[in-house]
mmCIF file of C-alpha atoms and ligand atoms in Angstrom:
data_model
loop_
_atom_site.group_PDB
_atom_site.id
_atom_site.type_symbol
_atom_site.label_atom_id
_atom_site.label_comp_id
_atom_site.label_asym_id
_atom_site.label_seq_id
_atom_site.Cartn_x
_atom_site.Cartn_y
_atom_site.Cartn_z
ATOM 1 C CA UNK A 194 -94.324 -89.468 22.027
ATOM 2 C CA UNK A 195 -96.656 -87.324 24.119
ATOM 3 C CA UNK A 196 -94.748 -84.774 26.224
ATOM 4 C CA UNK A 197 -96.477 -83.550 29.369
ATOM 5 C CA UNK A 198 -94.818 -80.378 30.634
ATOM 6 C CA UNK A 199 -94.633 -79.853 34.389
ATOM 7 C CA UNK A 200 -96.134 -76.383 33.938
ATOM 8 C CA UNK A 201 -96.825 -74.505 30.690
ATOM 9 C CA UNK A 202 -96.288 -70.773 31.254
ATOM 10 C CA UNK A 203 -96.487 -70.075 27.511
ATOM 11 C CA UNK A 204 -100.008 -71.534 27.425
ATOM 12 C CA UNK A 205 -100.925 -69.426 30.460
ATOM 13 C CA UNK A 206 -99.788 -66.316 28.594
ATOM 14 C CA UNK A 207 -101.666 -67.221 25.406
ATOM 15 C CA UNK A 208 -104.881 -67.755 27.406
ATOM 16 C CA UNK A 209 -105.041 -63.979 28.030
ATOM 17 C CA UNK A 210 -102.691 -62.704 25.336
ATOM 18 C CA UNK A 211 -104.803 -59.821 23.886
ATOM 19 C CA UNK A 212 -105.775 -58.470 27.328
ATOM 20 C CA UNK A 213 -102.219 -58.691 28.666
ATOM 21 C CA UNK A 214 -100.744 -57.052 25.577
ATOM 22 C CA UNK A 215 -103.250 -54.191 25.760
ATOM 23 C CA UNK A 216 -102.313 -53.648 29.418
ATOM 24 C CA UNK A 217 -98.599 -53.746 28.562
ATOM 25 C CA UNK A 218 -98.967 -51.114 25.857
ATOM 26 C CA UNK A 219 -101.053 -48.908 28.112
ATOM 27 C CA UNK A 220 -98.449 -49.143 30.863
ATOM 28 C CA UNK A 221 -95.619 -48.404 28.425
ATOM 29 C CA UNK A 222 -97.397 -45.360 27.030
ATOM 30 C CA UNK A 223 -98.617 -44.031 30.388
ATOM 31 C CA UNK A 224 -95.472 -42.077 31.262
ATOM 32 C CA UNK A 225 -95.735 -43.444 34.852
ATOM 33 C CA UNK A 226 -93.213 -46.196 35.578
ATOM 34 C CA UNK A 227 -93.043 -46.262 39.392
ATOM 35 C CA UNK A 228 -96.161 -46.090 41.572
ATOM 36 C CA UNK A 229 -99.262 -44.477 40.068
ATOM 37 C CA UNK A 230 -102.850 -45.489 39.426
ATOM 38 C CA UNK A 231 -102.232 -48.929 37.885
ATOM 39 C CA UNK A 232 -100.293 -49.982 40.983
ATOM 40 C CA UNK A 233 -102.932 -48.540 43.336
ATOM 41 C CA UNK A 234 -105.714 -50.295 41.429
ATOM 42 C CA UNK A 235 -103.991 -53.647 41.748
ATOM 43 C CA UNK A 236 -103.148 -53.137 45.423
ATOM 44 C CA UNK A 237 -106.784 -52.358 46.175
ATOM 45 C CA UNK A 238 -108.075 -55.289 44.149
ATOM 46 C CA UNK A 239 -105.613 -57.732 45.714
ATOM 47 C CA UNK A 240 -106.323 -56.502 49.265
ATOM 48 C CA UNK A 241 -110.030 -57.139 48.672
ATOM 49 C CA UNK A 242 -109.406 -60.487 46.979
ATOM 50 C CA UNK A 243 -107.115 -61.721 49.749
ATOM 51 C CA UNK A 244 -109.445 -60.640 52.562
ATOM 52 C CA UNK A 245 -107.294 -57.843 53.984
ATOM 53 C CA UNK A 246 -107.640 -54.093 54.358
ATOM 54 C CA UNK A 247 -104.238 -53.089 52.971
ATOM 55 C CA UNK A 248 -101.890 -54.341 50.272
ATOM 56 C CA UNK A 249 -98.425 -52.967 49.533
ATOM 57 C CA UNK A 250 -96.650 -54.136 46.379
ATOM 58 C CA UNK A 251 -92.997 -55.199 46.673
ATOM 59 C CA UNK A 252 -90.263 -56.151 44.234
ATOM 60 C CA UNK A 253 -90.572 -59.891 44.930
ATOM 61 C CA UNK A 254 -91.639 -62.421 47.559
ATOM 62 C CA UNK A 255 -88.311 -62.493 49.400
ATOM 63 C CA UNK A 256 -88.459 -58.726 49.878
ATOM 64 C CA UNK A 257 -92.087 -58.990 51.019
ATOM 65 C CA UNK A 258 -90.873 -61.293 53.818
ATOM 66 C CA UNK A 259 -87.911 -59.017 54.648
ATOM 67 C CA UNK A 260 -90.145 -55.936 54.751
ATOM 68 C CA UNK A 261 -92.715 -57.709 56.952
ATOM 69 C CA UNK A 262 -89.949 -58.604 59.438
ATOM 70 C CA UNK A 263 -88.448 -55.091 59.236
ATOM 71 C CA UNK A 264 -91.895 -53.563 59.869
ATOM 72 C CA UNK A 265 -91.998 -55.518 63.142
ATOM 73 C CA UNK A 266 -88.443 -54.348 64.000
ATOM 74 C CA UNK A 267 -87.141 -57.908 64.009
ATOM 75 C CA UNK A 268 -83.366 -57.964 64.377
ATOM 76 C CA UNK A 269 -80.381 -59.449 66.194
ATOM 77 C CA UNK A 270 -81.330 -61.411 69.315
ATOM 78 C CA UNK A 271 -84.864 -62.132 68.085
ATOM 79 C CA UNK A 272 -85.945 -65.666 67.317
ATOM 80 C CA UNK A 273 -88.239 -66.411 64.380
ATOM 81 C CA UNK A 274 -89.976 -69.781 64.095
ATOM 82 C CA UNK A 275 -89.951 -71.148 60.514
ATOM 83 C CA UNK A 276 -90.600 -74.552 58.916
ATOM 84 C CA UNK A 277 -87.610 -76.887 58.401
ATOM 85 C CA UNK A 278 -89.072 -77.690 54.952
ATOM 86 C CA UNK A 279 -89.667 -74.609 52.847
ATOM 87 C CA UNK A 280 -88.283 -72.708 49.894
ATOM 88 C CA UNK A 281 -85.088 -71.088 51.161
ATOM 89 C CA UNK A 282 -86.484 -67.527 50.837
ATOM 90 C CA UNK A 283 -88.417 -67.962 54.101
ATOM 91 C CA UNK A 284 -85.125 -68.580 55.892
ATOM 92 C CA UNK A 285 -83.082 -65.978 53.992
ATOM 93 C CA UNK A 286 -85.444 -63.179 54.996
ATOM 94 C CA UNK A 287 -84.870 -63.976 58.679
ATOM 95 C CA UNK A 288 -81.111 -64.297 58.233
ATOM 96 C CA UNK A 289 -80.927 -61.000 56.336
ATOM 97 C CA UNK A 290 -82.661 -59.198 59.237
ATOM 98 C CA UNK A 291 -79.955 -60.513 61.565
ATOM 99 C CA UNK A 292 -82.469 -62.556 63.562
ATOM 100 C CA UNK A 293 -82.100 -66.176 64.663
ATOM 101 C CA UNK A 294 -83.825 -68.988 62.767
ATOM 102 C CA UNK A 295 -85.732 -71.513 64.862
ATOM 103 C CA UNK A 296 -86.809 -74.207 62.387
ATOM 104 C CA UNK A 297 -89.554 -76.627 63.394
ATOM 105 C CA UNK A 298 -90.379 -79.901 61.717
ATOM 106 C CA UNK A 299 -93.576 -80.351 59.669
ATOM 107 C CA UNK A 300 -96.225 -83.026 59.994
ATOM 108 C CA UNK A 301 -95.029 -85.331 57.182
ATOM 109 C CA UNK A 302 -98.562 -86.180 56.066
ATOM 110 C CA UNK A 303 -99.623 -82.554 55.452
ATOM 111 C CA UNK A 304 -96.087 -81.084 54.961
ATOM 112 C CA UNK A 305 -97.191 -78.210 57.253
ATOM 113 C CA UNK A 306 -95.933 -77.117 60.658
ATOM 114 C CA UNK A 307 -98.411 -77.704 63.471
ATOM 115 C CA UNK A 308 -99.313 -75.606 66.487
ATOM 116 C CA UNK A 309 -97.859 -78.252 68.842
ATOM 117 C CA UNK A 310 -94.454 -78.162 67.155
ATOM 118 C CA UNK A 311 -94.517 -74.361 67.196
ATOM 119 C CA UNK A 312 -95.518 -74.225 70.879
ATOM 120 C CA UNK A 313 -92.601 -76.523 71.787
ATOM 121 C CA UNK A 314 -90.142 -74.155 70.072
ATOM 122 C CA UNK A 315 -91.235 -70.953 71.856
ATOM 123 C CA UNK A 316 -88.656 -69.315 74.138
ATOM 124 C CA UNK A 317 -88.549 -65.912 75.861
ATOM 125 C CA UNK A 318 -86.723 -64.616 72.743
ATOM 126 C CA UNK A 319 -89.379 -65.692 70.223
ATOM 127 C CA UNK A 320 -90.561 -62.577 68.368
ATOM 128 C CA UNK A 321 -92.350 -63.963 65.325
ATOM 129 C CA UNK A 322 -94.014 -67.180 64.187
ATOM 130 C CA UNK A 323 -93.535 -67.424 60.410
ATOM 131 C CA UNK A 324 -95.390 -70.428 58.956
ATOM 132 C CA UNK A 325 -95.653 -71.187 55.244
ATOM 133 C CA UNK A 326 -98.930 -72.134 53.551
ATOM 134 C CA UNK A 327 -96.831 -74.685 51.702
ATOM 135 C CA UNK A 328 -97.919 -76.023 48.303
ATOM 136 C CA UNK A 329 -101.115 -73.924 48.611
ATOM 137 C CA UNK A 330 -102.546 -75.466 51.776
ATOM 138 C CA UNK A 331 -103.088 -73.064 54.696
ATOM 139 C CA UNK A 332 -101.661 -73.941 58.106
ATOM 140 C CA UNK A 333 -103.960 -74.007 61.153
ATOM 141 C CA UNK A 334 -104.437 -70.233 61.289
ATOM 142 C CA UNK A 335 -106.914 -70.451 64.143
ATOM 143 C CA UNK A 336 -104.659 -72.400 66.536
ATOM 144 C CA UNK A 337 -101.514 -70.471 65.599
ATOM 145 C CA UNK A 338 -103.045 -67.009 66.089
ATOM 146 C CA UNK A 339 -104.438 -68.115 69.463
ATOM 147 C CA UNK A 340 -101.029 -69.439 70.547
ATOM 148 C CA UNK A 341 -99.281 -66.254 69.381
ATOM 149 C CA UNK A 342 -101.766 -64.042 71.226
ATOM 150 C CA UNK A 343 -101.258 -66.022 74.468
ATOM 151 C CA UNK A 344 -97.497 -65.450 74.250
ATOM 152 C CA UNK A 345 -97.530 -61.884 72.892
ATOM 153 C CA UNK A 346 -95.751 -63.043 69.719
ATOM 154 C CA UNK A 347 -96.280 -61.575 66.233
ATOM 155 C CA UNK A 348 -97.272 -63.650 63.205
ATOM 156 C CA UNK A 349 -96.285 -63.460 59.546
ATOM 157 C CA UNK A 350 -97.593 -65.921 56.947
ATOM 158 C CA UNK A 351 -95.539 -66.809 53.882
ATOM 159 C CA UNK A 352 -98.387 -67.152 51.372
ATOM 160 C CA UNK A 353 -96.172 -67.170 48.260
ATOM 161 C CA UNK A 354 -97.831 -70.443 47.177
ATOM 162 C CA UNK A 355 -101.377 -69.823 48.382
ATOM 163 C CA UNK A 356 -103.137 -67.042 46.437
ATOM 164 C CA UNK A 357 -106.860 -67.723 46.792
ATOM 165 C CA UNK A 358 -106.614 -70.406 49.488
ATOM 166 C CA UNK A 359 -109.167 -70.331 52.293
ATOM 167 C CA UNK A 360 -109.328 -71.286 55.966
ATOM 168 C CA UNK A 361 -112.783 -71.873 57.495
ATOM 169 C CA UNK A 362 -114.174 -70.502 54.219
ATOM 170 C CA UNK A 363 -112.342 -67.178 54.574
ATOM 171 C CA UNK A 364 -109.488 -65.763 52.476
ATOM 172 C CA UNK A 365 -106.181 -65.769 54.351
ATOM 173 C CA UNK A 366 -104.597 -62.389 53.571
ATOM 174 C CA UNK A 367 -105.672 -60.655 56.774
ATOM 175 C CA UNK A 368 -105.401 -63.596 59.152
ATOM 176 C CA UNK A 369 -101.941 -62.952 60.636
ATOM 177 C CA UNK A 370 -100.286 -59.633 61.547
ATOM 178 C CA UNK A 371 -98.780 -59.634 58.070
ATOM 179 C CA UNK A 372 -99.091 -61.926 55.077
ATOM 180 C CA UNK A 373 -96.523 -62.022 52.270
ATOM 181 C CA UNK A 374 -97.008 -62.967 48.630
ATOM 182 C CA UNK A 375 -94.879 -63.626 45.564
ATOM 183 C CA UNK A 376 -95.937 -63.043 41.967
ATOM 184 C CA UNK A 377 -92.991 -64.993 40.517
ATOM 185 C CA UNK A 378 -94.178 -66.187 37.077
ATOM 186 C CA UNK A 379 -94.939 -69.789 38.089
ATOM 187 C CA UNK A 380 -96.983 -68.898 41.202
ATOM 188 C CA UNK A 381 -100.793 -69.282 41.123
ATOM 189 C CA UNK A 382 -100.937 -65.548 40.382
ATOM 190 C CA UNK A 383 -97.791 -64.744 38.422
ATOM 191 C CA UNK A 384 -96.364 -61.648 36.746
ATOM 192 C CA UNK A 385 -94.138 -61.539 33.669
ATOM 193 C CA UNK A 386 -91.121 -61.156 35.919
ATOM 194 C CA UNK A 387 -90.607 -60.563 39.625
ATOM 195 C CA UNK A 388 -93.243 -59.139 41.952
ATOM 196 C CA UNK A 389 -94.551 -59.488 45.480
ATOM 197 C CA UNK A 390 -96.835 -57.959 48.087
ATOM 198 C CA UNK A 391 -97.567 -57.685 51.782
ATOM 199 C CA UNK A 392 -101.159 -57.666 53.025
ATOM 200 C CA UNK A 393 -102.352 -56.724 56.504
ATOM 201 C CA UNK A 394 -105.369 -55.383 58.361
ATOM 202 C CA UNK A 395 -103.154 -53.041 60.391
ATOM 203 C CA UNK A 396 -102.880 -49.597 58.749
ATOM 204 C CA UNK A 397 -99.747 -48.679 60.737
ATOM 205 C CA UNK A 398 -97.933 -51.848 59.623
ATOM 206 C CA UNK A 399 -99.012 -51.258 56.008
ATOM 207 C CA UNK A 400 -97.613 -47.739 56.203
ATOM 208 C CA UNK A 401 -94.331 -49.022 57.639
ATOM 209 C CA UNK A 402 -93.963 -51.642 54.894
ATOM 210 C CA UNK A 403 -94.575 -48.976 52.248
ATOM 211 C CA UNK A 404 -92.089 -46.602 53.844
ATOM 212 C CA UNK A 405 -89.388 -49.257 54.293
ATOM 213 C CA UNK A 406 -89.770 -50.494 50.706
ATOM 214 C CA UNK A 407 -89.392 -46.966 49.376
ATOM 215 C CA UNK A 408 -85.961 -46.090 50.846
ATOM 216 C CA UNK A 409 -87.611 -45.211 54.170
ATOM 217 C CA UNK A 410 -89.114 -42.193 52.472
ATOM 218 C CA UNK A 411 -92.628 -40.762 52.402
ATOM 219 C CA UNK A 412 -91.701 -37.391 51.026
ATOM 220 C CA UNK A 413 -89.188 -37.124 48.174
ATOM 221 C CA UNK A 414 -85.596 -36.763 49.440
ATOM 222 C CA UNK A 415 -86.550 -37.074 53.123
ATOM 223 C CA UNK A 416 -85.505 -40.387 54.675
ATOM 224 C CA UNK A 417 -87.056 -41.328 58.036
ATOM 225 C CA UNK A 418 -85.699 -44.879 58.151
ATOM 226 C CA UNK A 419 -82.878 -46.861 56.583
ATOM 227 C CA UNK A 420 -85.164 -48.617 54.131
ATOM 228 C CA UNK A 421 -84.640 -50.603 50.957
ATOM 229 C CA UNK A 422 -85.803 -50.146 47.373
ATOM 230 C CA UNK A 423 -88.382 -52.835 46.666
ATOM 231 C CA UNK A 424 -91.554 -51.776 44.862
ATOM 232 C CA UNK A 425 -93.962 -53.555 42.547
ATOM 233 C CA UNK A 426 -93.616 -52.150 39.004
ATOM 234 C CA UNK A 427 -96.846 -50.624 37.648
ATOM 235 C CA UNK A 428 -96.201 -52.661 34.483
ATOM 236 C CA UNK A 429 -96.368 -55.903 36.491
ATOM 237 C CA UNK A 430 -99.313 -54.566 38.515
ATOM 238 C CA UNK A 431 -101.235 -53.932 35.292
ATOM 239 C CA UNK A 432 -100.630 -57.509 34.142
ATOM 240 C CA UNK A 433 -101.633 -58.873 37.549
ATOM 241 C CA UNK A 434 -104.864 -56.834 37.399
ATOM 242 C CA UNK A 435 -105.708 -58.535 34.100
ATOM 243 C CA UNK A 436 -105.056 -61.969 35.604
ATOM 244 C CA UNK A 437 -106.672 -61.551 39.049
ATOM 245 C CA UNK A 438 -110.315 -61.972 37.893
ATOM 246 C CA UNK A 439 -109.317 -65.382 36.452
ATOM 247 C CA UNK A 440 -107.536 -66.683 39.531
ATOM 248 C CA UNK A 441 -110.521 -68.428 41.136
ATOM 249 C CA UNK A 442 -111.278 -70.309 37.917
ATOM 250 C CA UNK A 443 -107.612 -71.320 37.550
ATOM 251 C CA UNK A 444 -107.524 -72.489 41.175
ATOM 252 C CA UNK A 445 -110.755 -74.445 40.598
ATOM 253 C CA UNK A 446 -109.043 -76.248 37.709
ATOM 254 C CA UNK A 447 -106.092 -77.056 39.995
ATOM 255 C CA UNK A 448 -108.573 -78.388 42.576
ATOM 256 C CA UNK A 449 -110.260 -80.634 40.047
ATOM 257 C CA UNK A 450 -106.876 -81.989 38.902
ATOM 258 C CA UNK A 451 -105.935 -82.645 42.539
ATOM 259 C CA UNK A 452 -109.241 -84.463 43.072
ATOM 260 C CA UNK A 453 -108.507 -86.696 40.057
ATOM 261 C CA UNK A 454 -105.047 -87.556 41.451
ATOM 262 C CA UNK A 455 -106.523 -88.209 44.903
ATOM 263 C CA UNK A 456 -109.154 -90.589 43.525
ATOM 264 C CA UNK A 457 -106.760 -92.379 41.177
ATOM 265 C CA UNK A 458 -103.955 -92.884 43.718
ATOM 266 C CA UNK A 459 -106.084 -93.592 46.805
ATOM 267 C CA UNK A 460 -105.114 -97.264 47.060
ATOM 268 C CA UNK A 461 -101.564 -97.246 45.791
ATOM 269 C CA UNK A 462 -97.963 -97.027 46.939
ATOM 270 C CA UNK A 463 -98.157 -93.268 46.532
ATOM 271 C CA UNK A 464 -98.713 -91.355 49.731
ATOM 272 C CA UNK A 465 -101.085 -88.453 49.181
ATOM 273 C CA UNK A 466 -100.989 -85.098 50.973
ATOM 274 C CA UNK A 467 -103.404 -85.013 53.886
ATOM 275 C CA UNK A 468 -105.782 -82.046 53.800
ATOM 276 C CA UNK A 469 -107.493 -80.510 56.824
ATOM 277 C CA UNK A 470 -111.295 -80.313 56.430
ATOM 278 C CA UNK A 471 -111.064 -76.658 57.492
ATOM 279 C CA UNK A 472 -109.038 -75.547 54.479
ATOM 280 C CA UNK A 473 -109.545 -75.059 50.801
ATOM 281 C CA UNK A 474 -106.072 -75.519 49.262
ATOM 282 C CA UNK A 475 -105.166 -74.013 45.892
ATOM 283 C CA UNK A 476 -102.609 -76.694 44.973
ATOM 284 C CA UNK A 477 -99.713 -74.541 43.845
ATOM 285 C CA UNK A 478 -98.019 -77.938 43.808
ATOM 286 C CA UNK A 479 -99.429 -81.444 44.116
ATOM 287 C CA UNK A 480 -96.765 -83.252 46.120
ATOM 288 C CA UNK A 481 -96.944 -87.014 46.632
ATOM 289 C CA UNK A 482 -94.488 -89.354 48.316
ATOM 290 C CA UNK A 483 -93.049 -92.674 47.169
ATOM 291 C CA UNK A 484 -90.397 -94.925 48.748
ATOM 292 C CA UNK A 485 -88.799 -95.357 45.290
ATOM 293 C CA UNK A 486 -89.073 -91.736 44.248
ATOM 294 C CA UNK A 487 -85.997 -91.699 41.932
ATOM 295 C CA UNK A 488 -87.130 -94.804 40.062
ATOM 296 C CA UNK A 489 -90.657 -93.417 39.673
ATOM 297 C CA UNK A 490 -89.488 -90.019 38.461
ATOM 298 C CA UNK A 491 -87.213 -91.706 35.913
ATOM 299 C CA UNK A 492 -90.002 -94.031 34.703
ATOM 300 C CA UNK A 493 -92.356 -91.064 34.261
ATOM 301 C CA UNK A 494 -89.670 -89.105 32.403
ATOM 302 C CA UNK A 495 -89.138 -92.032 30.012
ATOM 303 C CA UNK A 496 -92.857 -91.870 29.232
ATOM 304 C CA UNK A 497 -92.718 -88.126 28.529
ATOM 305 C CA UNK A 498 -94.099 -86.942 31.881
ATOM 306 C CA UNK A 499 -92.150 -84.148 33.537
ATOM 307 C CA UNK A 500 -92.205 -83.958 37.327
ATOM 308 C CA UNK A 501 -90.183 -81.887 39.803
ATOM 309 C CA UNK A 502 -89.020 -82.022 43.418
ATOM 310 C CA UNK A 503 -89.939 -79.188 45.789
ATOM 311 C CA UNK A 504 -87.415 -79.176 47.297
ATOM 312 C CA UNK A 505 -84.549 -81.641 46.835
ATOM 313 C CA UNK A 506 -82.303 -80.188 49.581
ATOM 314 C CA UNK A 507 -83.710 -78.745 52.837
ATOM 315 C CA UNK A 508 -82.423 -75.262 53.733
ATOM 316 C CA UNK A 509 -80.210 -76.449 56.627
ATOM 317 C CA UNK A 510 -78.237 -78.691 54.227
ATOM 318 C CA UNK A 511 -77.665 -75.923 51.677
ATOM 319 C CA UNK A 512 -74.151 -74.527 51.342
ATOM 320 C CA UNK A 513 -75.646 -71.148 52.311
ATOM 321 C CA UNK A 514 -76.161 -72.479 55.875
ATOM 322 C CA UNK A 515 -73.127 -74.753 55.991
ATOM 323 C CA UNK A 516 -71.890 -75.533 59.474
ATOM 324 C CA UNK A 517 -74.863 -73.979 61.260
ATOM 325 C CA UNK A 518 -76.785 -77.204 61.936
ATOM 326 C CA UNK A 519 -75.598 -80.774 62.229
ATOM 327 C CA UNK A 520 -76.319 -82.689 59.021
ATOM 328 C CA UNK A 521 -78.543 -85.105 60.952
ATOM 329 C CA UNK A 522 -80.778 -82.262 62.156
ATOM 330 C CA UNK A 523 -84.406 -82.060 60.961
ATOM 331 C CA UNK A 524 -84.950 -85.720 59.995
ATOM 332 C CA UNK A 525 -88.527 -85.087 58.829
ATOM 333 C CA UNK A 526 -87.406 -82.414 56.365
ATOM 334 C CA UNK A 527 -84.631 -84.729 55.156
ATOM 335 C CA UNK A 528 -86.997 -87.681 54.761
ATOM 336 C CA UNK A 529 -89.492 -85.560 52.801
ATOM 337 C CA UNK A 530 -86.741 -84.235 50.529
ATOM 338 C CA UNK A 531 -85.827 -87.833 49.702
ATOM 339 C CA UNK A 532 -89.288 -89.170 48.863
ATOM 340 C CA UNK A 533 -91.471 -86.285 47.581
ATOM 341 C CA UNK A 534 -92.424 -85.768 43.947
ATOM 342 C CA UNK A 535 -94.465 -82.917 42.426
ATOM 343 C CA UNK A 536 -96.882 -84.121 39.733
ATOM 344 C CA UNK A 537 -97.893 -81.919 36.782
ATOM 345 C CA UNK A 538 -100.626 -79.470 37.803
ATOM 346 C CA UNK A 539 -101.696 -76.111 36.482
ATOM 347 C CA UNK A 540 -104.712 -74.364 34.984
ATOM 348 C CA UNK A 541 -103.576 -75.165 31.439
ATOM 349 C CA UNK A 542 -102.973 -78.895 31.974
ATOM 350 C CA UNK A 543 -105.341 -80.541 29.463
ATOM 351 C CA UNK A 544 -107.630 -83.465 30.203
ATOM 352 C CA UNK A 545 -105.735 -85.507 27.601
ATOM 353 C CA UNK A 546 -102.455 -84.899 29.427
ATOM 354 C CA UNK A 547 -104.004 -85.480 32.849
ATOM 355 C CA UNK A 548 -105.599 -88.759 31.735
ATOM 356 C CA UNK A 549 -102.268 -89.883 30.315
ATOM 357 C CA UNK A 550 -100.440 -89.042 33.582
ATOM 358 C CA UNK A 551 -103.038 -90.895 35.642
ATOM 359 C CA UNK A 552 -103.043 -93.963 33.356
ATOM 360 C CA UNK A 553 -99.266 -94.024 33.483
ATOM 361 C CA UNK A 554 -99.124 -93.681 37.273
ATOM 362 C CA UNK A 555 -101.547 -96.581 37.613
ATOM 363 C CA UNK A 556 -99.469 -98.888 35.436
ATOM 364 C CA UNK A 557 -96.016 -98.089 36.878
HETATM 365 C C1 PLP B 810 -91.610 -68.265 45.663
HETATM 366 C C2 PLP B 810 -91.490 -68.278 47.135
HETATM 367 C C3 PLP B 810 -90.881 -67.237 47.850
HETATM 368 C C4 PLP B 810 -90.090 -66.136 47.215
HETATM 369 O O1 PLP B 810 -90.701 -65.439 46.234
HETATM 370 P P1 PLP B 810 -89.824 -64.637 45.132
HETATM 371 O O2 PLP B 810 -90.838 -63.755 44.502
HETATM 372 O O3 PLP B 810 -89.263 -65.663 44.206
HETATM 373 O O4 PLP B 810 -88.778 -63.874 45.858
HETATM 374 C C5 PLP B 810 -90.927 -67.268 49.225
HETATM 375 N N1 PLP B 810 -91.487 -68.289 49.882
HETATM 376 C C6 PLP B 810 -92.040 -69.338 49.243
HETATM 377 C C7 PLP B 810 -92.657 -70.424 50.037
HETATM 378 C C8 PLP B 810 -92.051 -69.372 47.846
HETATM 379 O O5 PLP B 810 -92.590 -70.418 47.216
#
C-alpha cells in the first residue's frame, strides 16, 4: 500500500546532500565552533532575506522569544498579549520572564488573532503584543503596529512558522519591534538540530539580544547583564546558509500544494483556512477543519495517509498551566483543537502522493 508521510525530512536532506555535507566538513575543520564568519554570513543573509537590518542567531526558537522579551525588559507585573491557540513555546517564553500571559482568542476561520481581539485585551499593564504568524500566514501587521503605536506598546512577532511569508508584498522580519524565528528541523527553514534567530530594524535591540544571549557579555569575562547562553552554532548556520537560497522555491511548492487542496476541497465538508488578500502565506502547515475529525484522520491512516494535529491540547489545558485558567476558558481554542487536521505538505511531497491524498479526501 502507498504510504504518504506527513513530512519527509530525509528526502529534504537528500535534496541538498552534497552541498550540506561539504558545509559540514568545512565547519568541522574550521577550528571555529562558536561565533565566527559562517555565523556572521548566515545572520547577514537571513536579515536581508527576512527584510530586516539585523539578525542575531539563538539556540532555538523558544530562546529567541525569551531574548526578545528580555531585550524589552519584560518582567513581573507586565502583561503580554498572546494567542490562545499556539505552540506552547509562545506562552512559556512569557512565563519564564515572570510576566503575565493575556491570551486572546483567534478568528476560527483564519486561526489568527485579530486587531479587534487584541484591542479589547489591552490594559494599562500591557507591555507587549506577541502575535504568531501561525501555520505560515502573517497576522494583520499593519493594523497591529498602528494599534501598538497608539498605546505605546511594544510588538514581537513569533515567526517560527513563517520564513519567507509576506504582508503587502513585503517580507515580515522587520515589521514589528522584534521578530523571532525557529530553525527546528521541520520548520520551512530547518537546521540539522536546534536553532533560532531574532530579527529587528533597531540596532540597539539587536545589540541587547546579542549581549543577553551571550551571558550578558560583550567582552570576554566581563558581564554587564545577567544573560543566558543561547547562540546559534556556526555548524547549523553553515547548513542554513546552504538551504536559504532554496527557501523561496520550497515555499512556492508548498503554495502550489495548498492551491491544489483549496481547489479540491472547495465544496466539501472540509473547512479551509481563510487567507487575507494582503498576505502571501508559506503554509508551514495546511490546517483544515472537519466536524468528524477523528473519523477522518483514522480513515486517512487506514489508506496510508499520515496527518497530524497542531495542536491537540491548547496551552491553557496543558498540565504545565494547570489551575491557572478555568477549563471552559478559551472556547475557540478548544473548538479548534477538537476539529483541526494538518494535511501532508512539504517541498518534497510528490505529485503522485498529492494526487493520491486529494483523490482519497474526495472519496471519504
Ligand atoms: C517551533 C515553534 C517555536 C519554538 O521553536 P523551537 O526552536 O522548537 O524552540 C515557537 N513558536 C512556534 C509558533 C513554533 O512553531
